[in-house]
XYZ file of C-alpha atoms in Angstrom:
682
model
C 32.517 262.946 -28.229
C 29.727 261.220 -30.203
C 26.743 263.022 -31.638
C 23.436 261.744 -32.927
C 22.497 262.525 -36.547
C 19.786 264.880 -35.249
C 22.254 266.955 -33.256
C 24.670 267.211 -36.179
C 21.840 268.090 -38.546
C 20.688 270.862 -36.197
C 24.246 272.186 -36.039
C 24.436 272.305 -39.841
C 21.051 273.973 -40.139
C 22.230 276.705 -37.732
C 25.233 277.466 -39.909
C 24.942 280.580 -42.039
C 27.214 281.938 -44.701
C 27.985 285.328 -46.124
C 30.268 285.862 -49.088
C 32.097 289.138 -49.585
C 34.504 290.139 -52.329
C 37.629 291.793 -50.962
C 41.288 291.949 -51.832
C 44.107 290.450 -49.749
C 46.935 287.922 -49.588
C 46.891 284.450 -47.956
C 47.753 280.668 -47.352
C 47.767 276.646 -48.361
C 47.592 274.005 -51.405
C 47.822 274.062 -55.174
C 47.599 272.673 -58.676
C 49.264 273.382 -62.028
C 46.701 274.777 -64.500
C 46.590 276.460 -67.898
C 45.053 279.837 -68.697
C 42.760 280.437 -71.678
C 45.765 281.017 -74.000
C 47.245 277.652 -73.031
C 50.074 279.177 -70.965
C 50.991 277.030 -67.985
C 50.554 278.811 -64.650
C 51.309 277.473 -61.183
C 47.989 278.257 -59.556
C 46.773 277.292 -56.135
C 44.004 278.084 -53.717
C 45.147 279.519 -50.422
C 43.180 279.876 -47.182
C 43.848 282.571 -44.609
C 42.078 282.703 -41.252
C 40.573 286.111 -40.559
C 39.723 285.106 -36.994
C 42.361 283.212 -35.003
C 40.094 280.416 -33.728
C 36.657 278.845 -34.117
C 34.425 279.856 -31.193
C 31.320 277.904 -30.131
C 28.095 279.503 -31.334
C 29.844 282.448 -33.018
C 30.780 283.484 -36.541
C 34.125 282.409 -37.905
C 35.705 283.974 -40.973
C 38.329 282.903 -43.462
C 39.388 284.070 -46.918
C 40.194 282.117 -50.083
C 42.532 283.349 -52.841
C 43.604 282.050 -56.204
C 47.342 282.726 -56.627
C 49.419 283.936 -58.367
C 47.437 287.108 -58.807
C 47.729 289.230 -61.937
C 47.220 292.950 -62.270
C 44.457 292.256 -64.785
C 42.563 289.035 -65.197
C 40.294 288.806 -68.236
C 39.697 285.115 -67.662
C 36.114 283.997 -68.040
C 36.698 280.730 -66.220
C 33.784 279.943 -63.943
C 33.058 276.820 -61.977
C 31.249 275.542 -58.915
C 32.942 276.270 -55.594
C 32.415 273.945 -52.612
C 33.205 274.913 -49.013
C 33.237 272.241 -46.294
C 34.107 272.485 -42.599
C 34.398 269.074 -40.989
C 35.967 267.123 -38.191
C 38.736 264.658 -38.904
C 38.129 262.260 -41.850
C 34.773 263.938 -42.606
C 33.122 261.964 -39.824
C 31.070 265.016 -38.880
C 30.394 267.906 -41.241
C 29.797 271.184 -39.417
C 29.194 273.379 -42.468
C 28.941 272.851 -46.215
C 27.945 275.095 -49.083
C 28.226 274.947 -52.872
C 28.366 278.124 -54.947
C 27.668 278.008 -58.649
C 29.790 279.722 -61.338
C 32.481 281.288 -59.151
C 34.902 283.182 -61.424
C 38.705 283.231 -61.400
C 38.588 287.003 -60.989
C 36.549 286.778 -57.790
C 38.969 284.208 -56.389
C 41.982 286.333 -57.267
C 40.408 289.329 -55.563
C 39.600 287.188 -52.531
C 36.494 285.357 -51.411
C 35.510 285.839 -47.746
C 33.453 283.129 -46.072
C 31.574 283.648 -42.798
C 30.062 280.607 -41.133
C 28.363 280.118 -37.780
C 29.974 277.471 -35.605
C 27.692 275.162 -33.604
C 27.695 275.187 -29.815
C 29.878 272.066 -29.666
C 31.619 269.545 -31.870
C 33.616 266.313 -31.496
C 36.960 266.343 -29.730
C 38.977 265.958 -32.939
C 40.770 268.533 -35.132
C 38.574 270.711 -37.335
C 39.466 271.290 -40.971
C 38.166 273.438 -43.784
C 38.366 272.314 -47.388
C 37.626 274.449 -50.445
C 37.338 272.997 -53.958
C 37.005 274.890 -57.223
C 35.468 272.412 -59.625
C 37.273 273.305 -62.860
C 36.490 270.798 -65.564
C 39.147 268.093 -65.494
C 41.527 269.930 -63.155
C 39.858 270.994 -59.883
C 41.862 273.048 -57.395
C 41.684 272.078 -53.725
C 43.022 273.577 -50.486
C 42.703 272.340 -46.940
C 43.595 273.939 -43.612
C 43.323 272.916 -39.966
C 41.218 275.310 -37.890
C 42.293 276.147 -34.337
C 39.221 275.884 -32.129
C 38.605 277.094 -28.591
C 36.883 273.909 -27.465
C 40.019 271.913 -28.210
C 42.216 274.484 -26.474
C 39.910 274.457 -23.432
C 40.239 270.668 -23.246
C 44.023 270.916 -23.558
C 44.171 273.561 -20.817
C 43.375 270.942 -18.177
C 46.234 268.780 -19.437
C 48.659 271.725 -19.403
C 47.615 272.584 -15.852
C 48.251 269.001 -14.736
C 51.669 269.005 -16.412
C 52.637 272.218 -14.607
C 51.542 270.766 -11.286
C 53.510 267.598 -11.984
C 56.622 269.702 -12.610
C 56.081 271.409 -9.268
C 57.095 274.786 -10.676
C 56.784 277.727 -8.296
C 57.546 280.346 -10.939
C 54.411 282.527 -11.227
C 54.718 283.213 -14.973
C 53.243 279.966 -16.391
C 50.477 280.105 -13.790
C 49.637 283.618 -15.007
C 49.235 282.237 -18.539
C 46.892 279.530 -17.226
C 44.766 282.204 -15.512
C 44.717 284.437 -18.594
C 43.582 281.573 -20.812
C 40.888 280.565 -18.328
C 39.615 284.161 -18.080
C 39.304 284.481 -21.855
C 37.642 281.076 -22.202
C 35.085 281.865 -19.508
C 32.821 284.032 -21.682
C 32.186 284.940 -25.318
C 35.681 285.366 -26.737
C 36.483 288.153 -29.179
C 39.349 288.375 -31.672
C 41.766 289.708 -29.045
C 40.829 287.018 -26.547
C 41.316 284.257 -29.112
C 44.772 285.582 -29.905
C 45.615 285.685 -26.183
C 44.522 282.062 -25.762
C 46.541 280.808 -28.737
C 49.640 282.809 -27.776
C 49.543 281.711 -24.125
C 49.164 278.058 -25.103
C 52.257 278.344 -27.301
C 54.204 279.965 -24.442
C 53.111 277.248 -22.020
C 54.292 274.533 -24.375
C 57.671 276.275 -24.693
C 57.915 276.455 -20.906
C 57.050 272.779 -20.438
C 59.814 271.800 -22.880
C 62.364 273.694 -20.785
C 62.637 276.953 -22.737
C 63.074 280.036 -20.551
C 63.427 282.642 -23.317
C 59.990 283.896 -22.236
C 61.642 285.468 -19.167
C 62.620 288.341 -21.452
C 59.039 289.100 -22.502
C 57.657 292.504 -21.425
C 54.839 290.937 -19.418
C 56.055 289.075 -16.350
C 54.397 287.853 -13.145
C 54.915 287.952 -9.389
C 53.198 286.460 -6.348
C 51.405 288.632 -3.841
C 52.877 287.557 -0.493
C 49.535 288.155 1.261
C 47.227 285.780 -0.597
C 49.716 283.939 -2.826
C 47.900 285.087 -5.972
C 49.694 285.595 -9.286
C 49.626 289.163 -10.615
C 50.906 290.495 -13.961
C 53.490 293.249 -14.273
C 55.018 294.865 -17.370
C 58.758 295.461 -17.498
C 60.412 297.641 -20.118
C 64.173 297.525 -19.851
C 66.729 299.988 -21.245
C 68.777 298.539 -24.080
C 72.123 297.026 -23.202
C 72.763 298.722 -19.859
C 71.874 298.700 -16.200
C 69.108 301.213 -15.487
C 69.908 304.760 -14.436
C 66.658 304.816 -12.491
C 63.361 303.022 -11.953
C 59.888 304.304 -12.843
C 56.994 302.475 -11.185
C 53.930 303.429 -13.237
C 50.459 303.272 -11.696
C 48.407 302.851 -14.848
C 44.857 304.176 -14.836
C 41.805 302.908 -16.689
C 39.281 300.066 -16.817
C 40.539 296.575 -16.009
C 38.748 293.683 -17.728
C 41.120 290.750 -17.193
C 44.716 289.965 -16.338
C 45.362 289.963 -20.082
C 43.420 293.219 -20.636
C 44.587 296.103 -18.518
C 45.646 299.662 -19.331
C 49.201 300.491 -20.256
C 51.407 303.532 -20.167
C 51.360 305.507 -23.418
C 53.888 304.278 -25.959
C 55.572 307.652 -26.479
C 56.205 308.097 -22.755
C 57.493 304.593 -22.235
C 59.830 304.913 -25.226
C 61.219 308.238 -23.994
C 61.790 306.892 -20.483
C 63.662 303.781 -21.589
C 65.670 305.761 -24.170
C 66.989 307.823 -21.247
C 68.143 304.645 -19.492
C 65.272 304.155 -17.034
C 63.585 300.858 -16.244
C 59.754 301.011 -16.390
C 57.604 298.812 -14.141
C 53.855 299.012 -14.865
C 51.713 297.777 -11.980
C 48.472 295.878 -12.528
C 45.722 297.884 -10.734
C 43.363 294.928 -10.071
C 40.101 296.160 -8.479
C 41.696 299.023 -6.539
C 42.732 301.651 -9.129
C 42.515 304.510 -6.596
C 44.842 302.696 -4.159
C 42.413 302.847 -1.259
C 42.978 299.284 -0.080
C 45.306 296.372 -0.717
C 47.080 297.992 -3.672
C 49.042 300.089 -1.199
C 50.557 296.889 0.161
C 51.217 295.520 -3.325
C 52.892 298.734 -4.444
C 55.245 298.522 -1.480
C 56.085 294.897 -2.315
C 56.906 295.785 -5.934
C 59.019 298.768 -4.924
C 60.990 296.758 -2.376
C 61.707 294.092 -4.994
C 63.051 296.771 -7.355
C 65.038 298.471 -4.581
C 66.654 295.172 -3.631
C 67.609 294.598 -7.263
C 68.904 298.129 -7.936
C 69.574 299.834 -4.571
C 71.803 302.643 -5.864
C 69.547 304.322 -8.429
C 66.667 306.791 -7.977
C 63.134 305.430 -7.920
C 60.069 307.474 -8.874
C 56.361 306.661 -8.840
C 54.456 307.908 -11.902
C 50.675 308.236 -11.526
C 47.744 309.692 -13.406
C 44.200 310.514 -12.299
C 42.847 308.585 -9.314
C 46.042 306.568 -8.933
C 47.771 309.752 -7.703
C 46.534 308.782 -4.236
C 48.796 305.747 -4.384
C 51.797 307.816 -5.476
C 51.410 310.205 -2.522
C 50.600 307.603 0.123
C 53.593 305.420 -0.788
C 56.288 307.677 0.766
C 53.933 308.561 3.635
C 53.318 304.947 4.621
C 56.709 303.575 3.599
C 59.397 306.226 3.997
C 62.822 305.979 2.370
C 61.444 304.041 -0.623
C 60.839 306.851 -3.155
C 63.015 309.625 -4.615
C 60.167 311.529 -6.282
C 56.540 311.290 -7.336
C 55.295 312.381 -10.761
C 51.594 313.180 -11.052
C 49.673 313.842 -14.264
C 46.238 315.440 -13.699
C 46.068 313.897 -10.239
C 43.060 313.425 -7.975
C 43.093 312.631 -4.265
C 40.767 309.815 -3.261
C 40.145 309.344 0.457
C 38.700 305.917 1.254
C 35.302 306.244 2.867
C 33.904 304.002 5.568
C 30.256 303.462 6.439
C 31.063 302.186 9.928
C 30.040 304.292 12.928
C 32.593 304.752 15.705
C 31.204 303.366 18.968
C 33.045 305.918 21.114
C 35.038 309.127 20.880
C 38.406 307.354 20.990
C 37.564 305.223 17.964
C 36.319 308.304 16.114
C 39.666 309.986 16.749
C 41.449 306.844 15.573
C 39.464 306.789 12.309
C 40.269 310.434 11.613
C 43.934 309.962 12.442
C 44.474 307.448 9.659
C 43.032 309.827 7.070
C 45.424 312.671 7.949
C 48.526 312.472 5.758
C 50.059 315.510 7.454
C 50.773 313.326 10.500
C 53.505 311.704 8.397
C 54.988 314.754 6.665
C 58.397 313.970 8.161
C 58.542 310.983 5.818
C 58.715 313.245 2.755
C 62.222 314.423 3.556
C 63.967 314.788 0.184
C 60.978 313.552 -1.852
C 60.212 315.822 -4.814
C 56.926 316.108 -6.681
C 56.581 316.883 -10.405
C 53.078 317.805 -11.470
C 51.455 318.358 -14.859
C 47.948 319.616 -15.401
C 45.599 320.766 -12.652
C 45.581 319.041 -9.273
C 42.394 318.752 -7.295
C 42.254 320.973 -4.225
C 43.019 318.150 -1.777
C 46.333 317.304 -3.432
C 47.345 320.936 -3.820
C 46.511 321.769 -0.194
C 48.498 318.774 0.972
C 51.663 319.837 -0.848
C 51.286 323.388 0.403
C 51.174 322.079 3.973
C 54.282 320.034 3.241
C 56.163 323.106 1.999
C 55.329 325.011 5.173
C 57.131 322.393 7.283
C 60.644 323.437 6.223
C 60.006 326.374 3.905
C 61.208 324.534 0.807
C 59.187 324.253 -2.372
C 59.159 320.619 -3.420
C 56.306 320.915 -5.939
C 57.560 321.432 -9.513
C 55.013 322.283 -12.212
C 55.924 320.852 -15.620
C 54.262 320.495 -19.001
C 52.874 317.034 -19.708
C 54.757 316.978 -23.012
C 58.098 316.614 -21.198
C 57.092 313.118 -20.083
C 57.494 312.007 -23.711
C 60.927 313.663 -24.016
C 63.977 311.537 -23.268
C 66.088 314.633 -22.530
C 63.881 315.503 -19.529
C 64.272 311.993 -18.133
C 68.045 312.138 -18.621
C 68.198 315.346 -16.596
C 65.947 313.824 -13.932
C 68.296 310.845 -13.566
C 71.178 313.264 -12.939
C 69.225 315.418 -10.474
C 67.709 312.718 -8.255
C 69.454 310.677 -5.603
C 68.477 307.174 -4.517
C 65.730 307.185 -1.848
C 67.058 308.695 1.362
C 66.273 307.840 4.930
C 64.413 310.598 6.814
C 65.652 311.716 10.214
C 62.311 310.927 11.851
C 59.583 308.343 11.371
C 56.034 308.929 12.574
C 54.652 305.518 13.553
C 50.873 305.045 13.698
C 50.732 301.299 13.075
C 53.227 298.465 13.555
C 55.390 297.577 10.588
C 58.554 298.343 8.650
C 60.050 301.841 8.878
C 63.322 302.147 6.992
C 65.857 299.822 8.638
C 63.607 299.174 11.659
C 60.614 297.011 12.383
C 58.138 298.287 14.996
C 56.441 295.499 16.902
C 53.890 297.491 18.903
C 52.455 301.026 19.190
C 51.548 301.775 22.799
C 49.008 304.512 22.084
C 47.269 304.259 18.691
C 45.570 307.657 19.158
C 48.856 309.517 19.296
C 51.286 307.105 17.714
C 54.995 307.092 18.358
C 58.204 308.114 16.680
C 61.682 306.974 15.765
C 64.200 309.794 15.518
C 67.917 309.640 14.889
C 69.700 312.399 16.779
C 71.832 314.473 14.413
C 74.728 315.005 16.843
C 75.026 311.659 18.585
C 73.512 309.437 15.900
C 71.588 307.587 18.588
C 68.043 306.404 18.018
C 65.377 308.058 20.173
C 62.233 305.951 20.535
C 58.953 307.340 21.807
C 55.706 305.451 22.387
C 56.883 302.229 20.762
C 57.869 298.779 21.943
C 59.785 295.970 20.302
C 61.793 298.059 17.830
C 64.183 295.773 15.981
C 66.834 296.255 13.360
C 65.850 294.651 10.073
C 68.118 292.522 7.954
C 66.886 291.029 4.727
C 65.691 287.482 5.166
C 64.428 287.641 8.754
C 63.195 290.868 10.259
C 62.371 289.640 13.759
C 65.304 287.659 15.129
C 67.397 290.612 16.237
C 68.206 292.518 19.388
C 65.361 294.643 20.720
C 66.136 298.331 21.122
C 64.861 299.375 24.594
C 62.203 302.070 24.792
C 62.034 303.561 28.302
C 59.167 305.914 27.426
C 56.715 303.143 26.573
C 53.689 302.630 28.789
C 53.252 298.838 28.468
C 49.683 297.828 27.591
C 47.874 295.694 30.135
C 45.916 292.543 29.291
C 42.763 293.986 30.801
C 39.170 293.939 29.689
C 38.746 292.246 26.352
C 42.276 292.775 25.140
C 44.726 289.908 25.193
C 48.315 290.178 24.001
C 49.807 292.985 21.971
C 48.768 292.658 18.353
C 46.292 295.354 17.383
C 43.973 296.470 14.610
C 42.819 297.633 12.238
C 40.903 294.567 11.157
C 42.194 294.971 7.590
C 45.768 294.435 8.835
C 45.278 290.717 8.137
C 46.341 291.472 4.544
C 49.698 292.977 5.530
C 51.064 289.467 6.024
C 50.320 286.098 4.443
C 46.900 284.963 5.635
C 44.822 281.807 5.559
C 41.027 281.490 5.856
C 39.796 278.712 8.169
C 36.189 277.616 7.598
C 34.205 276.358 10.576
C 32.220 273.197 9.889
C 29.402 274.359 12.220
C 27.751 272.642 15.166
C 24.589 272.095 13.105
C 23.370 272.543 9.531
C 22.173 276.142 9.938
C 25.499 277.263 11.442
C 27.439 275.464 8.704
C 25.358 277.207 6.026
C 25.925 280.626 7.635
C 29.667 280.008 7.778
C 29.747 278.903 4.167
C 27.783 281.984 3.047
C 30.173 284.245 4.981
C 33.179 282.497 3.423
C 31.785 282.937 -0.090
C 31.153 286.627 0.528
C 34.684 287.134 1.890
C 36.293 285.340 -1.066
C 34.055 287.067 -3.614
C 34.800 290.558 -2.307
C 38.509 289.826 -1.997
C 38.561 288.533 -5.580
C 36.757 291.641 -6.840
C 39.109 293.938 -4.942
C 42.464 292.147 -5.196
C 41.939 289.701 -8.083
C 43.269 286.872 -5.971
C 42.207 284.020 -3.724
C 43.787 283.181 -0.369
C 44.221 279.581 0.802
C 41.162 278.090 2.519
C 41.269 275.216 5.031
C 38.452 273.573 7.008
C 38.710 273.639 10.791
C 38.773 269.835 10.822
C 41.789 269.653 8.483
C 43.640 272.667 9.914
C 47.058 272.014 11.504
C 48.514 275.070 13.226
C 52.116 273.993 12.607
C 51.495 274.310 8.849
C 50.459 277.968 9.154
C 52.772 279.473 11.762
C 53.776 282.401 9.526
C 50.205 283.314 8.543
C 47.475 285.492 9.972
C 44.416 283.357 10.687
C 41.001 284.513 9.454
C 38.494 282.289 11.273
C 35.001 281.875 9.829
C 32.689 281.041 12.725
C 32.623 281.596 16.484
C 33.783 279.086 19.124
C 30.658 276.952 18.747
C 30.897 276.561 14.976
C 34.677 276.625 14.422
C 36.955 274.211 16.286
C 40.013 276.483 15.901
C 38.161 279.451 17.423
C 37.039 277.215 20.283
C 40.605 276.087 21.041
C 41.836 279.687 21.062
C 39.112 280.729 23.500
C 39.868 277.781 25.769
C 43.499 278.915 26.004
C 42.546 282.533 26.693
C 38.996 282.864 28.088
C 39.119 286.683 27.872
C 40.292 286.639 24.264
C 36.994 287.554 22.581
C 34.668 290.461 23.490
C 31.602 288.431 22.452
C 29.883 285.483 24.131
C 28.055 282.753 22.226
C 25.649 280.025 23.227
C 23.672 277.660 21.019
C 20.821 280.132 20.538
C 22.167 283.646 21.053
C 25.165 285.925 20.925
C 25.966 288.684 23.437
C 27.503 291.870 21.996
C 28.277 294.908 24.142
C 25.796 293.721 26.794
C 23.046 293.178 24.227
C 21.800 289.644 23.583
C 20.671 288.749 20.062
C 19.507 285.530 18.462
C 22.182 283.859 16.355
C 21.147 284.358 12.750
C 22.310 285.603 9.395
C 21.215 289.118 10.502
C 23.850 289.495 13.227
C 27.528 289.821 12.379
C 30.765 290.375 14.299
C 34.431 290.824 13.368
C 37.212 290.781 15.966
C 40.989 291.279 15.705
C 43.020 289.940 18.634
C 46.553 288.764 19.269
C 47.425 285.144 18.723
C 48.007 283.568 22.169
C 51.161 281.805 20.927
C 52.618 284.682 18.901
C 51.647 288.155 20.032
C 53.050 289.726 16.874
C 50.334 288.107 14.742
C 46.630 288.778 14.476
C 43.754 286.369 14.657
C 40.582 287.574 12.918
C 37.268 286.026 13.974
C 34.241 286.528 11.691
C 30.774 285.254 12.511
C 27.277 285.779 11.128
C 26.703 288.406 8.460
C 29.495 290.387 6.740
C 30.222 293.738 8.425
C 31.683 295.427 5.331
C 30.029 296.796 2.159
C 29.567 294.323 -0.670
C 32.299 294.592 -3.304
C 34.736 296.401 -1.009
C 37.965 295.062 0.475
C 36.799 292.921 3.408
C 37.070 294.750 6.777
C 38.660 297.914 5.352
C 38.384 300.957 7.636
C 37.338 299.035 10.764
C 39.080 299.138 14.153
C 39.770 296.073 16.335
C 36.103 295.155 16.821
C 33.053 295.646 14.588
C 29.486 294.400 14.757
C 26.151 294.836 12.990
C 22.657 293.909 14.102
C 20.000 293.733 11.415
C 19.968 296.762 9.117
C 21.578 299.069 11.662
C 24.895 300.667 10.661
C 28.087 298.771 11.376
C 29.673 299.901 14.645
C 33.369 299.652 15.401
C 35.651 300.382 18.324
C 39.164 299.855 19.630
C 39.798 297.030 22.076
C 43.282 297.920 23.287
C 43.710 300.039 26.441
C 44.632 303.661 25.759
C 47.219 305.722 27.604
C 44.777 308.390 28.735
C 42.460 305.668 30.118
C 45.333 304.055 32.027
C 46.322 307.397 33.527
C 42.777 307.909 34.812
């Protein structure tokens, strides 16, 4: 990078310096000199960086020492001291200053130099040189300065090298993200250290070293959006774990390199007792009201597959207690116990208005944890500190089910005591399968996968009869035994009590809402190119809003494909999120041509018809629809058009039924599309 003399002169004029006298010990170059009595001393100037890297437009600090140091120095030696920061071969000088009559004593105590870096500099190594101009025997030291501009330029090269290797391991990609996050804004001391450390780790990885796999911070891929997420692992020394603690850390999250951690005393006590600690990154959902529930399940299943015969507990504090309680409710037989420290129950709110009584009942049903109390069979709860009234009332209702007290009050100090954790490992069993599963939505329930719930307002159940051991199925269809690797290619268990849904009205196929269920499986976003410029701009604005809100909530980014480049055979295992109706998205149009009754909305080039009401197509009208894929009824297709129908900054489509729409500033309305049992009976 070349610079004109004017630019370089301006950069030098912006540089400022501050000199402070402090004590300390430091680092690089020397000269043999004599003291005032003629005694030969091996003296040298050493430079130590007090900030890990030079940052554009910010102060940088280093310290200069004269060594060896003596307890007392009565030397009166004084000489000029010159400080120069320059690019390679002094082609460009970024900072220079000469100090008169600098004493040996001040150099032995330590001379601190602050200088202001310019906004940019040439793409060559930076160096600092200090020279103490002793008569006839000057001392000089020189040191290369790490600088963030150079690291930022090298980051692109490292990224290209990783792509060329074709590595699928998420760990080096996490380091790339962490470096990019820290380089994005003004970087502090911690951020500079992160950048330098991650670059060193990346270079080790690219040379074939895999020792980094033993570092506490590891990475995994979210199966929904393919994003890389950090996780901290603390392993017990020299043994297989006696149990697993999944910790839901609580606190502000600033970056994937800056997130809260479990207290050191607790983590040390847990691992000393032989437990393995897994700290989950909370992303933008610390209260576990959205996608974090899915991520927690994925982490727990990975740990259960690795260590199936040990107890597993979820440890939560504050708002994250909601995640600890919902985990065994939503995913039974995965948890032995929950441990809650000063817990609070957070119920996700929705601003959408139910369009009918059935949808209102459906919304309320999914906020009632007592509907799944059967899932807590054998799950204990250990609580320290006060619980809010919602959590306490919930556990009291649970105790009334079978008369057993499963809520154990403990002092928070025991969490930092290894003896308590040793006793807990002896007392707890591995997660046990409950006798009954209450099924409100399709998905995995213990060893079974439920394909379809016939009546979403009442749900269904799976119950193993104690005497015969047979499986009784009520209100469900397509119940399959799960084996690891492929959960769907197995014999269907018949369900004679099911009332099969009919493809009547707007409903087609058997997949069902809620709209947010797109994130339960891998999903891809398909952008419609639009039939004209205005439609293309609306689609692009809707896409940006979806990606922005997903990034804020989940700290990830799903794959995005244009409708012109989309090939269905490449995305057979994904849920499709279509941006644009049948006129502005070619994939939506093909789906509607195959199933004319697929969508409950009609479009023409000027207007859109919603619930019998015709509105002009504009950025003030929005719809969201969840329907079954015509070729695979187990998968959803989500169609979004117009304005977003979810609050800005929230998980897209959270809390909405199968169909939602908004006209102007009116509240979002939502309703179920699938036929209900009581409607069929009428």
